[in-house]
Amino acid sequence: MRIPFVAGNWKMNASVKETEALIHKLIPLVKDAGKVDIAVCPPFLYVNQALALTKNTHIRVGAQNCWFESSGAFTGEVSPEMVKDAGCTYVIIGHSERRHILGETDEIINKKIRKALAAGLVPIFCIGELLDEREQGKTEQVIERQVTRGLEGLAEADMSHLVIAYEPVWAIGTGRNATPEQAQAVHRYIREWLKNRFGSAVSDAVRIQYGGSVKPDNAKGLLTQTDIDGALVGGASLNADHFAAIVKAAVS
Ligand code: 13P
C-alpha cells in the first residue's frame, strides 16, 4: 500500500505575512486528514518560517531546488546539506520550469538527485513532456529519456527515498489538466519502466504524483487512478481551502 503524498509547490509566490496566513489556515484543515503525507514547498527564504509554523504538525517542508555541491563558490545556490540542515524533508528536483526556463539538463538533474539522496533528503523528481512532444506521439520516449538519465547510477535502495512527479508541461499553470486516463497511462508506463530497471518491489513501492492544474474539482478523478499516488500542486496550493480539499481527495 502506497501512502498518498500531496505536496504544494508554491513556486515564486509568498511573503512573510502570506506564509503565516496560509500555514495557519492549513493546519486545522488537514489535521484529521488521515493516512496521507503532506508537504509545503515555499521559496528558500520562507523555509525556516514554514518549518517553525508546522512544528508539531504532520505537515513537512520541502525546498524547490538545490545545487549538486556541498559548499563553495556557487553564488546564489543552496546545497542539499543546507536544505537538510534547515530541517527540510523533501526537495523538488528537475521541475519543468527549471528545465525549460533555467536550462537544467537531465545530467544536472541526475547530479542533484544523487547529492540530495546522499544528504538525506527525499527528492521529488519531476518529469513530463511538452505539448508538441505529446502531439507528435513522443510522450513515452521523452519520459523514458528523463527517467533513464535522471535516475542513472541509482541503486534499488535509493528508490525508497525518492518520489516521482509526472507533470505534463502543457498542463502546468494552464488550467488544462491531463484527463485521469491520460495521466494514468503515463503513470503506468513509468511503473513498468521502474519494474524493468529496479524490479517489482521498487516499482510497487515508489510513489508517483501527478502535477499540472490539479484543483479541488478534478482531484478525485485523478487521484483515484491505480498508479497515481498523490499530487504536486502549484496554483491551488496557495489557497488553504483548495489545497486541503486536494489532500482530502487523496485519502480514499
Ligand atoms: P499548477 O498546479 O499551477 O498547474 O502547477 C503544477 C506544478 O508545476 C507543480 O509543481
CSV table of N, CA and C in Angstrom, one decimal, residues 96-97 99-100 127-131 133 146 166-174 211:
chain,number,residue,atom,x,y,z
A,96,SER,N,9.8,21.3,-14.4
A,96,SER,CA,9.8,21.8,-15.8
A,96,SER,C,10.2,23.2,-15.9
A,97,GLU,N,9.8,24.1,-15.0
A,97,GLU,CA,10.2,25.5,-15.1
A,97,GLU,C,11.7,25.6,-15.0
A,99,ARG,N,13.8,23.2,-15.9
A,99,ARG,CA,14.3,22.6,-17.2
A,99,ARG,C,14.2,23.6,-18.3
A,100,HIS,N,13.0,24.2,-18.4
A,100,HIS,CA,12.8,25.0,-19.7
A,100,HIS,C,13.1,26.4,-19.5
A,127,ILE,N,9.2,15.0,-14.0
A,127,ILE,CA,9.4,14.7,-15.4
A,127,ILE,C,8.1,15.0,-16.1
A,128,GLY,N,8.2,15.1,-17.5
A,128,GLY,CA,6.9,15.4,-18.2
A,128,GLY,C,7.3,15.9,-19.6
A,129,GLU,N,6.3,15.7,-20.5
A,129,GLU,CA,6.6,16.1,-21.9
A,129,GLU,C,6.0,17.4,-22.2
A,130,LEU,N,6.5,18.1,-23.3
A,130,LEU,CA,5.9,19.3,-23.8
A,130,LEU,C,4.7,19.0,-24.7
A,131,LEU,N,3.9,20.0,-25.0
A,131,LEU,CA,2.7,19.8,-25.8
A,131,LEU,C,3.1,19.2,-27.2
A,133,GLU,N,5.6,17.5,-28.1
A,133,GLU,CA,6.1,16.1,-27.9
A,133,GLU,C,4.9,15.2,-27.8
A,146,GLN,N,14.0,10.9,-19.7
A,146,GLN,CA,14.1,11.6,-18.5
A,146,GLN,C,14.4,10.7,-17.3
A,166,TYR,N,4.9,13.1,-12.1
A,166,TYR,CA,4.7,13.3,-13.6
A,166,TYR,C,3.9,14.6,-13.8
A,167,GLU,N,4.5,15.5,-14.5
A,167,GLU,CA,3.9,16.8,-14.7
A,167,GLU,C,4.0,17.1,-16.2
A,168,PRO,N,2.9,16.8,-17.0
A,168,PRO,CA,3.0,17.2,-18.4
A,168,PRO,C,3.1,18.7,-18.5
A,169,VAL,N,4.0,19.2,-19.2
A,169,VAL,CA,4.3,20.6,-19.2
A,169,VAL,C,3.1,21.4,-19.7
A,170,TRP,N,2.4,20.9,-20.7
A,170,TRP,CA,1.2,21.6,-21.2
A,170,TRP,C,0.1,21.7,-20.2
A,171,ALA,N,0.2,21.0,-19.1
A,171,ALA,CA,-0.9,21.1,-18.1
A,171,ALA,C,-0.5,22.0,-16.9
A,172,ILE,N,0.7,22.5,-16.9
A,172,ILE,CA,1.2,23.2,-15.8
A,172,ILE,C,0.8,24.7,-15.9
A,173,GLY,N,0.0,25.1,-14.9
A,173,GLY,CA,-0.4,26.6,-14.9
A,173,GLY,C,-1.4,27.0,-16.0
A,174,THR,N,-1.9,26.0,-16.8
A,174,THR,CA,-2.7,26.3,-17.9
A,174,THR,C,-4.2,26.1,-17.7
A,211,GLY,N,1.1,16.1,-11.4
A,211,GLY,CA,1.0,17.5,-11.3
A,211,GLY,C,0.7,18.2,-12.6
